[in-house]
Coordinates of C-alpha atoms in Angstrom, one line a residue:
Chain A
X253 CA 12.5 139.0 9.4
X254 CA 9.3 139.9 10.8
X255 CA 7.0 137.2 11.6
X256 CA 4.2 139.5 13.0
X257 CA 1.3 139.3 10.7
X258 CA 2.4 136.5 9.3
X259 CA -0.5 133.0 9.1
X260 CA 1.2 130.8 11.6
X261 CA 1.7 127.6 9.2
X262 CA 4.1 130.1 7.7
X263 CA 5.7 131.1 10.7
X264 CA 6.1 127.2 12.0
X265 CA 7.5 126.4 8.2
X266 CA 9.8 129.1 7.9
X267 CA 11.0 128.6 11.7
X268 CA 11.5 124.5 10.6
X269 CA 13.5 125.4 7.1
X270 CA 15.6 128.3 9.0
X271 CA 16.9 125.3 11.0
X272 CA 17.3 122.8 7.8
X273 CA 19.3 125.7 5.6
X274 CA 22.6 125.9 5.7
X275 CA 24.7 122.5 6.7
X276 CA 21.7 120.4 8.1
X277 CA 19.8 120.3 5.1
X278 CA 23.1 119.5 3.3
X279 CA 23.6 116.9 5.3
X280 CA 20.3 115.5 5.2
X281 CA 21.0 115.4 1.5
X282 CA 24.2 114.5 1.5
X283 CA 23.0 111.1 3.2
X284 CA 20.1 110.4 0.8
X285 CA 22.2 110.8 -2.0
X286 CA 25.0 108.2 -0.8
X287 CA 22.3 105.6 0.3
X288 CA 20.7 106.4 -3.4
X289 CA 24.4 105.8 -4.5
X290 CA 24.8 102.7 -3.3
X291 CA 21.6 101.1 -3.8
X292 CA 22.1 102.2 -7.4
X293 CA 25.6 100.4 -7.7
X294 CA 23.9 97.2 -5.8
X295 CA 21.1 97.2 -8.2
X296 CA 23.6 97.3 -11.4
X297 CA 26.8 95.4 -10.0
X298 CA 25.9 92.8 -7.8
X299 CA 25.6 89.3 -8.9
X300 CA 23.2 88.0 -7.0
X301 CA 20.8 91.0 -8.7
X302 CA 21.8 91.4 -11.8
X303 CA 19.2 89.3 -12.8
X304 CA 16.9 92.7 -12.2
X305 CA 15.6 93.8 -15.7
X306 CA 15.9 97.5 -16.4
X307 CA 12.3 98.0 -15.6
X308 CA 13.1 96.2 -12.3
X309 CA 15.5 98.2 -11.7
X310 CA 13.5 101.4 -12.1
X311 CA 10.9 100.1 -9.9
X312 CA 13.1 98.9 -7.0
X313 CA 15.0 102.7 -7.3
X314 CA 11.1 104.2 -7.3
X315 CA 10.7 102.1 -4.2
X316 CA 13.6 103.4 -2.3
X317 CA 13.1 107.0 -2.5
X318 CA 9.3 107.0 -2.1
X319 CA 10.0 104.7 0.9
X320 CA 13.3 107.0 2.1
X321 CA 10.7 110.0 2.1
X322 CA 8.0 108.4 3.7
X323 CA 10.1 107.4 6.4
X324 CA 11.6 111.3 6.7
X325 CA 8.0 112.0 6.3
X326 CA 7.2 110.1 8.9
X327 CA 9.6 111.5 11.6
X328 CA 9.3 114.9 10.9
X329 CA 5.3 114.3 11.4
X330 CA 5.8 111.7 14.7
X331 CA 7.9 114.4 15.9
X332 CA 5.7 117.4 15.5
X333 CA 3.9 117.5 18.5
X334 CA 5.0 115.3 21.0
X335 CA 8.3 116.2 21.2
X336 CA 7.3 119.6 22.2
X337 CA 5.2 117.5 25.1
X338 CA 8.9 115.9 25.8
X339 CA 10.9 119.1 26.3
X340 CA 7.6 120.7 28.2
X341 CA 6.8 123.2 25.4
X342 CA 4.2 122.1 24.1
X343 CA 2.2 124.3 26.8
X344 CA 3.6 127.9 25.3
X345 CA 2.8 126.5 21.9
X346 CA -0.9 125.6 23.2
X347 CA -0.9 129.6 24.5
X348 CA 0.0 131.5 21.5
X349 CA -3.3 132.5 19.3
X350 CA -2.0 130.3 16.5
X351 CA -4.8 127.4 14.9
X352 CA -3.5 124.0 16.2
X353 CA -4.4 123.2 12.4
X354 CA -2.0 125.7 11.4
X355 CA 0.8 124.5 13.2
X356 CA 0.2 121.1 11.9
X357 CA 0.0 122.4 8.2
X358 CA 3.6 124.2 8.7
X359 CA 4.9 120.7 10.5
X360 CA 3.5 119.6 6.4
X361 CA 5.2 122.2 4.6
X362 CA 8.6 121.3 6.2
X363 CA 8.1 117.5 5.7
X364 CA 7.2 118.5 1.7
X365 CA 9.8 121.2 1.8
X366 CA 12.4 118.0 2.1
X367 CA 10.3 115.6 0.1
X368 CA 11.3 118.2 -2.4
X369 CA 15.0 118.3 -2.1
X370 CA 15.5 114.4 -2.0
X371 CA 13.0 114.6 -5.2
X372 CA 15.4 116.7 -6.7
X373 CA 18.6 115.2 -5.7
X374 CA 16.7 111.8 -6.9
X375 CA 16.3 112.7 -10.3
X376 CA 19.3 112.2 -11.6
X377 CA 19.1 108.3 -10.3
X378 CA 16.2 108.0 -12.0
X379 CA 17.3 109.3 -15.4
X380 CA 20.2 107.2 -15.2
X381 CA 18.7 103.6 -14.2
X382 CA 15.8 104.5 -16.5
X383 CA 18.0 105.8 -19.9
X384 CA 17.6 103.7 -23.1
X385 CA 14.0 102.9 -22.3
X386 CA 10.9 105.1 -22.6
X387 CA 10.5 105.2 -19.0
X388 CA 12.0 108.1 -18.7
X389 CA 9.3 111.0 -18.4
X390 CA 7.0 108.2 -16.5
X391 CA 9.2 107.5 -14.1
X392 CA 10.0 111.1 -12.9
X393 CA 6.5 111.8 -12.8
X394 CA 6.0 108.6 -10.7
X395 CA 8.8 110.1 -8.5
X396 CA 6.5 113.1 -8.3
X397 CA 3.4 111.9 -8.4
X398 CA 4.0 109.0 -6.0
X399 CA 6.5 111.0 -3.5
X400 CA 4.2 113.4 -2.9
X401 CA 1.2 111.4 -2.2
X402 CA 3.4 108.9 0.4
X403 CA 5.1 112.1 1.9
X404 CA 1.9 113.7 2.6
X405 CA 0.1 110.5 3.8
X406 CA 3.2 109.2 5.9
X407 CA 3.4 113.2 7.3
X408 CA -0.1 112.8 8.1
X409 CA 0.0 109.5 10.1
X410 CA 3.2 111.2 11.6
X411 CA 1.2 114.1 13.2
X412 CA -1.9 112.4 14.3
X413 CA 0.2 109.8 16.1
X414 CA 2.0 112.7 17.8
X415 CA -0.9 114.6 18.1
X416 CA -2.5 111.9 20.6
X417 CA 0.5 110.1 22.0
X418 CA 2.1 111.1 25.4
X419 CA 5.7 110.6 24.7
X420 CA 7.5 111.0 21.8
X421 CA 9.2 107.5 21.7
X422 CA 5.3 106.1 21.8
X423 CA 5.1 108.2 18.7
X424 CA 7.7 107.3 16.5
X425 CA 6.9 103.7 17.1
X426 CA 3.2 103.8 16.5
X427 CA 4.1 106.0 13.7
X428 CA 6.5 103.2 12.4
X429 CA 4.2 100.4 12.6
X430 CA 1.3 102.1 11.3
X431 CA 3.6 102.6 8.1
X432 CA 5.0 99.4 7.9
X433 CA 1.5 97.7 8.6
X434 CA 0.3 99.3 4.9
X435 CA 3.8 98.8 3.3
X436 CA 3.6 95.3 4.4
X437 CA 1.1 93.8 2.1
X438 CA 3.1 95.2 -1.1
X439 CA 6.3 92.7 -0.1
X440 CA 4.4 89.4 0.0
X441 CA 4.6 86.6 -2.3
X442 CA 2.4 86.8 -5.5
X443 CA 0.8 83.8 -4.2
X444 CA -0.4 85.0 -1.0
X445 CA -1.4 88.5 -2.6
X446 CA -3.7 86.6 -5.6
X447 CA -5.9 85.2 -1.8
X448 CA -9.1 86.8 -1.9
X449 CA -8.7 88.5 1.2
X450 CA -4.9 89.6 0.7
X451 CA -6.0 91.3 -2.5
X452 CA -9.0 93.1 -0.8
X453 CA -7.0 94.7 1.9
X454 CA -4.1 95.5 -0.9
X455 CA -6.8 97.6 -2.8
X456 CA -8.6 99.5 0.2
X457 CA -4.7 100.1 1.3
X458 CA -3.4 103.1 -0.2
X459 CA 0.2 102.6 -0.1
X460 CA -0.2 99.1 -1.6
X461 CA -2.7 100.8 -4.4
X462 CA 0.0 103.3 -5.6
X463 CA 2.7 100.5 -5.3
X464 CA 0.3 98.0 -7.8
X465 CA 0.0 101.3 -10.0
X466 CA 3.9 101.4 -10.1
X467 CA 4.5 97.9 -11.2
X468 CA 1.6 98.1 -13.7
X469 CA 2.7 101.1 -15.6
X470 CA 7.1 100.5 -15.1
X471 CA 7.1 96.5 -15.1
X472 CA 3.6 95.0 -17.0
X473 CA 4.3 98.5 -19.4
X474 CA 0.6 99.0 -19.3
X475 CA -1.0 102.4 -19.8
X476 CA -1.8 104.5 -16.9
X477 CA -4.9 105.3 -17.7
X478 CA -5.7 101.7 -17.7
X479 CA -5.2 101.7 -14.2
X480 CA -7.2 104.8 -12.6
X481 CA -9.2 102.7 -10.3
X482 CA -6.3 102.3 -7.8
X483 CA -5.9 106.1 -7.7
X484 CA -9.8 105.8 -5.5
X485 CA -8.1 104.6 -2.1
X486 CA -5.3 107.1 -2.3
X487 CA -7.4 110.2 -2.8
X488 CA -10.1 108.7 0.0
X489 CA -7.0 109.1 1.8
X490 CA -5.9 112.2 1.3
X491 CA -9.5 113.4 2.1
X492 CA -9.4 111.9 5.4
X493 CA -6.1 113.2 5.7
X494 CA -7.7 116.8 5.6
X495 CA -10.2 115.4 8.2
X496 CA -7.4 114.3 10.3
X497 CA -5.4 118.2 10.5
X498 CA -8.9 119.2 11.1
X499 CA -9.1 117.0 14.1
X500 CA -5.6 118.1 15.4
X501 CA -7.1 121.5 15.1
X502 CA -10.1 120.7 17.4
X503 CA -8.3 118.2 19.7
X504 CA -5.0 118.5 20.4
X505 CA -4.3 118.5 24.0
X506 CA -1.5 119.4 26.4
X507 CA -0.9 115.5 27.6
X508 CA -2.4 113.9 24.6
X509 CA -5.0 110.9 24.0
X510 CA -7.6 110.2 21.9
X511 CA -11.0 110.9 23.9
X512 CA -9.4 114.3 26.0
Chain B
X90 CA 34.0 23.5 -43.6
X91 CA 34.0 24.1 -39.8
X92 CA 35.1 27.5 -40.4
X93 CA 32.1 27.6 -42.4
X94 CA 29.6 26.3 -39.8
X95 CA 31.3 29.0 -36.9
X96 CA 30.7 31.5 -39.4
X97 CA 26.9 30.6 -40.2
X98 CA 26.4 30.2 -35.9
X99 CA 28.4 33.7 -35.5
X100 CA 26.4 35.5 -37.9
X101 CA 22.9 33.7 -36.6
X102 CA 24.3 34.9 -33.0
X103 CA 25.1 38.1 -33.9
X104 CA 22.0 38.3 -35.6
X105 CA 19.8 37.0 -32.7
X106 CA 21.8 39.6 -30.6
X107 CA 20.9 42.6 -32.9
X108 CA 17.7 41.0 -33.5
X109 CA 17.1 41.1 -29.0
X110 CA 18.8 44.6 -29.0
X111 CA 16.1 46.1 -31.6
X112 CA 13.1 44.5 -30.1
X113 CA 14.2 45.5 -26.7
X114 CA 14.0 48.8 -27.9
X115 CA 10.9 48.5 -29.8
X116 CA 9.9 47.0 -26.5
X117 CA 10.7 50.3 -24.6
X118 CA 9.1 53.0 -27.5
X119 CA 6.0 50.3 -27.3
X120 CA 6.0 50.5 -23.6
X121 CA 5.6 54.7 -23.8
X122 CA 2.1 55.7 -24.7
X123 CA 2.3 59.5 -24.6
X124 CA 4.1 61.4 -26.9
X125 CA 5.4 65.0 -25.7
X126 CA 5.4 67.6 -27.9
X127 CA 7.4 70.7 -26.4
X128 CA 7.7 74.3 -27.2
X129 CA 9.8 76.0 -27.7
X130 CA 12.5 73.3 -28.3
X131 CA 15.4 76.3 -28.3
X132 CA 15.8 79.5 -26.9
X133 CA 18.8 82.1 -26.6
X134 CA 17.9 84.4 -23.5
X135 CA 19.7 86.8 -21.3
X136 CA 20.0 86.6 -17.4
X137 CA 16.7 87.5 -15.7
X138 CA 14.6 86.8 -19.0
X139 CA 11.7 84.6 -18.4
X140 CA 10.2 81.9 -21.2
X141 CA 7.2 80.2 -21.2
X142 CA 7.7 76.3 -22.0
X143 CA 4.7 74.3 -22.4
X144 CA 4.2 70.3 -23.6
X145 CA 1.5 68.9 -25.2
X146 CA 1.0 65.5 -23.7
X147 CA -1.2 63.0 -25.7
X148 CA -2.1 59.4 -25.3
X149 CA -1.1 57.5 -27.5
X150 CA -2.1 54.2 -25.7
X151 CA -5.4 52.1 -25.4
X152 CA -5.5 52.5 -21.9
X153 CA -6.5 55.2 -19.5
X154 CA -3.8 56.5 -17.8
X155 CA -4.3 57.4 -14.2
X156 CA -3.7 60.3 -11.8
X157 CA -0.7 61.8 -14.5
X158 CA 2.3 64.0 -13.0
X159 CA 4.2 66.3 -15.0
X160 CA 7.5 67.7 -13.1
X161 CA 9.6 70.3 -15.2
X162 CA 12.9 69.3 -14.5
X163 CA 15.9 71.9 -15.0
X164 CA 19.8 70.9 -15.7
X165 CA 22.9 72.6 -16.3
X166 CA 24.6 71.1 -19.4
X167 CA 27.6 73.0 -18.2
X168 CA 30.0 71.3 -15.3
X169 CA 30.5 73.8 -13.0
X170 CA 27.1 75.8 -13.1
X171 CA 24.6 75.0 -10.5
X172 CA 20.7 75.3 -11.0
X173 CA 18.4 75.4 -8.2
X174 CA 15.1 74.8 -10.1
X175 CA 13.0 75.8 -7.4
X176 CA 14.1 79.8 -8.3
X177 CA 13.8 78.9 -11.9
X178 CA 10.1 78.5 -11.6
X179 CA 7.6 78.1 -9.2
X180 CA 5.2 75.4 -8.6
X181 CA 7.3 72.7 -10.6
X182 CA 4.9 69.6 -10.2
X183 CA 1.1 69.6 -12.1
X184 CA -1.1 66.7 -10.7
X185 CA -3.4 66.1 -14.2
X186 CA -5.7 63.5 -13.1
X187 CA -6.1 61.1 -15.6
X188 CA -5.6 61.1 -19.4
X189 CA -8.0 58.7 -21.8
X190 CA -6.7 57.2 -25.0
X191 CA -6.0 59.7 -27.9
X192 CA -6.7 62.7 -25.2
X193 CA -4.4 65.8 -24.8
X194 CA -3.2 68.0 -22.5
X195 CA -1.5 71.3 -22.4
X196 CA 0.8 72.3 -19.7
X197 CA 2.7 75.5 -19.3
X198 CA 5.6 76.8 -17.0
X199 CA 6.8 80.1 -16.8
X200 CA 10.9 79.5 -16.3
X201 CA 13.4 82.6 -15.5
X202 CA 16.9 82.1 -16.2
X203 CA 18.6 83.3 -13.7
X204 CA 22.3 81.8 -14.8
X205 CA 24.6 82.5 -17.5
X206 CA 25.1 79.0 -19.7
X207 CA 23.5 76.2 -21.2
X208 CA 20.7 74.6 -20.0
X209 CA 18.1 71.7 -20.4
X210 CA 14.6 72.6 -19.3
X211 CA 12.5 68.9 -19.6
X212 CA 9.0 67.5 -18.1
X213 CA 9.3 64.6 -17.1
X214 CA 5.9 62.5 -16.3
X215 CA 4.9 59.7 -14.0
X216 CA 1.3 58.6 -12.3
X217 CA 0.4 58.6 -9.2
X218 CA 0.3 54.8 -8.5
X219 CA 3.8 54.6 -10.6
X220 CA 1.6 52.1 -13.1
X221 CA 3.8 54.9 -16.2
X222 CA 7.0 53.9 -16.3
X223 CA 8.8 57.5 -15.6
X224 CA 9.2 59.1 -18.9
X225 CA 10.9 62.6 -20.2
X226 CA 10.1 65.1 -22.6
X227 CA 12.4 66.4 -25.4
X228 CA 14.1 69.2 -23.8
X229 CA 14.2 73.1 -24.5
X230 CA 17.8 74.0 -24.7
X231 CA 18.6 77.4 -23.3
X232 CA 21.1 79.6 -24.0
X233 CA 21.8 82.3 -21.2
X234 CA 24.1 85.2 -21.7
X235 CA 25.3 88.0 -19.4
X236 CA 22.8 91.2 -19.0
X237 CA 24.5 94.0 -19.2
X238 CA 22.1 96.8 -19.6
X239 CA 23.9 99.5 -17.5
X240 CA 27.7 99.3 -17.5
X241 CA 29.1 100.3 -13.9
X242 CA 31.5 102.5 -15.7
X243 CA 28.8 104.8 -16.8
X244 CA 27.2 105.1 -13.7
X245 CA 29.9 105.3 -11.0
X246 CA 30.7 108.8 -12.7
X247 CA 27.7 110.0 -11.8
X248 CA 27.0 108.1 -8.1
X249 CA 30.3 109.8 -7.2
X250 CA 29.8 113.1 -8.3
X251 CA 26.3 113.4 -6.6
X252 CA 27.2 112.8 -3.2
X253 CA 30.5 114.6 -3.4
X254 CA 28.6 118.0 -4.7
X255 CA 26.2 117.7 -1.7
X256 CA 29.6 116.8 0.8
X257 CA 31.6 119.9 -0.7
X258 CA 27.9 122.2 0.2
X259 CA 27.6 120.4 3.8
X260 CA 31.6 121.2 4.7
X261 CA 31.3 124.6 3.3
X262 CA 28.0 124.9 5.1
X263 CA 29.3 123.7 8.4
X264 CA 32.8 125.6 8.0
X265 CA 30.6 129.0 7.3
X266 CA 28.9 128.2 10.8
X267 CA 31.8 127.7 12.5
X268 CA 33.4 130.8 11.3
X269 CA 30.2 132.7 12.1
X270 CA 29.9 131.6 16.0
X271 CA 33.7 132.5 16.0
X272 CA 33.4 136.2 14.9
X273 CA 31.5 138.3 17.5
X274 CA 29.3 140.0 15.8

């Protein structure tokens, strides 16, 4: 095909998903859907769990694949840039006339591109813990709604950190803790979240805010719309997010850091 | 007329023992001056369902009672089923402070049955400076049963068949590759 003319997001997505066809990309998929498999059976079976309520076990399924996709999210992002810097090519990248903010936009197509395909492959999980109840349609959307905002935030953090770090194992573990920093808050005891300060930070956090929205709507069963304060932080987020591929665009540099 | 007389001192005995026996009692009910009044007082639940079981404590007594405790206690009326009450509910032990004469209190525990059975959930109350003699609660009875909301044999059909698709695309994928590096073009 001929990529001459072509915007180069385009050109950077199609050249990521050229690689993913085929056998990767099954394979990628292959693996989510076995780790979906037997979280599924773990969640149902075990006896140590079975005390999970069906809405529980809705949630915790939720959980998994909007943490599973992060985390791919992640990668893909904490890989964009400075892995280039790690096989010394970031230089010819730097050289061709495409936008740095461009390149980081197809880096986001390709993580979304396999939000997508777990999504789909997820569904079918979803359906099943969620049959009997009315859950159903909320829970998908949720899968949706909730993937895409954590893929495109996680994909986000991803790229910056590559953007400014000089090596690419710096990246995937700033990248790593940065996520598990705002994921943290989410997993602590009810006691410790109800703290004044615990339940500030949860709120300005926009991982935690989406989580809270999840549990309100699958596990309290409130209405959603009873809930669209917690959809502020999140958006806020995806705002700076757009200020953040601008900033790549402006200040990406060959060796990376912030202040170059 | 002997046989007479042992009969009288029997009965007089016996009567003095009966007599000891329901005053010792009376002694005892006399001796506890709060009443508890619990709901619910039965409940037939499923594994992972949660209750709420609260008491109504009132003092039925003249006399301020200091600095009251009430710890929820949990038992297994079954042998061979254990019950850690800590992971049936959370913060077990309320300090009340103290409760005047013909004063009440509510307290309320949220308990999650996390074992198939039969179980006793009871509060059981003390004071601080042990001046109450300990006392217990009538008891919710709770029967737990199996949840079996989705059946492993309905769901192993389909975490099979998923993952075998996507195996059957990645081997035919990955075969088609190899057969395409193989064949000069």
């Amino acid at each position: 095909m001929n990529e001459i003319g072509q915007p180069a997001w385009r050109v950077v997505w199609a050249t990521s998903m050229r690689q993913l066809s085929g056998w990767k990309g099954a394979l990628i998929l292959f693996a989510f859907s076995m780790l979906m498999s037997v979280n599924t059976v773990l969640l149902i079976s075990n006896p140590e769990l079975n005390v999970l309520t069906q809405q529980q076990i809705i949630d915790r399924t939720l959980h998994t694949v909007v943490l599973i996709n992060a985390l791919i999210a992640l990668l893909v992002g904490a890989n964009a840039f400075s892995s280039e810097r790690d096989h010394q090519s970031l230089e010819s990248l730097l050289l061709t006339p495409a936008p740095r903010g461009q390149i980081a936009a197809g880096k986001l197509l390709t993580a979304l591109s396999l939000w997508l395909g777990t999504s789909v492959v997820a569904i079918p999980y979803v359906v099943m813990v969620s049959a009997g109840t009315d859950l159903v349609s909320m829970s998908v959307t949720l899968l949706f709604v909730f993937g895409a905002f954590a893929t495109l935030f996680s994909c986000v953090v991803g790229l910056l950190v590559s953007a400014v770090s000089p090596t690419n194992a710096m990246s995937m573990a700033l990248g790593l803790l940065i996520i598990l920093m705002l994921v943290a808050p989410a997993e602590l005891p009810l006691g410790v979240r109800e703290t004044k300060l615990v339940s500030w930070i949860t709120s300005l956090d926009p991982v935690t805010a989406m989580i809270d929205f999840q549990r309100a709507v699958i596990l309290d069963g409130d209405q959603w719309t009873a809930h669209l304060d917690l959809f502020v932080s999140p958006i806020l987020t995806l705002i700076l997010c757009v200020g953040a591929i601008r900033y790549i665009d402006k200040s990406l540099t060959l060796q990376g850091g912030i202040w170059q | 007329m002997k046989s007479q007389y042992r009969v009288i001192i029997l009965m007089v005995v016996h009567g003095l023992i009966i007599f000891g026996f329901m005053m010792s009692f009376g002694g005892v009910q006399a001796q506890q001056p709060i009443s508890v009044e619990v709901t619910p007082r039965s409940a037939s639940l499923l594994v992972g369902d949660k209750v709420e079981f609260s008491a109504v404590l009132h003092n039925d007594g003249t006399e301020i009672i200091p600095s009251l405790v009430a710890h929820l206690a949990i038992a297994s009326l079954v042998s061979d089923v254990y019950v850690d009450p800590e992971d049936w509910s959370s913060a077990r032990t309320l300090y009340l402070g103290s409760l005047a004469p013909d004063e009440s209190i509510e307290v309320s525990w949220n308990v999650r049955v996390l074992s198939e059975g039969e179980f006793a959930v009871f509060v059981t109350l003390i004071s601080e400076d042990t001046s109450l003699e300990t006392m217990a609660g009538s008891p919710l009875l709770i029967h737990s049963g199996p949840r079996d909301i989705l059946p492993l044999s309905q769901v192993l059909p389909l975490v099979v068949m998923i993952p075998s698709i996507l195996l059957a695309l990645f081997v035919i994928g990955f075969a088609y590759d190899i057969m395409k590096r193989r064949i000069p073009q």
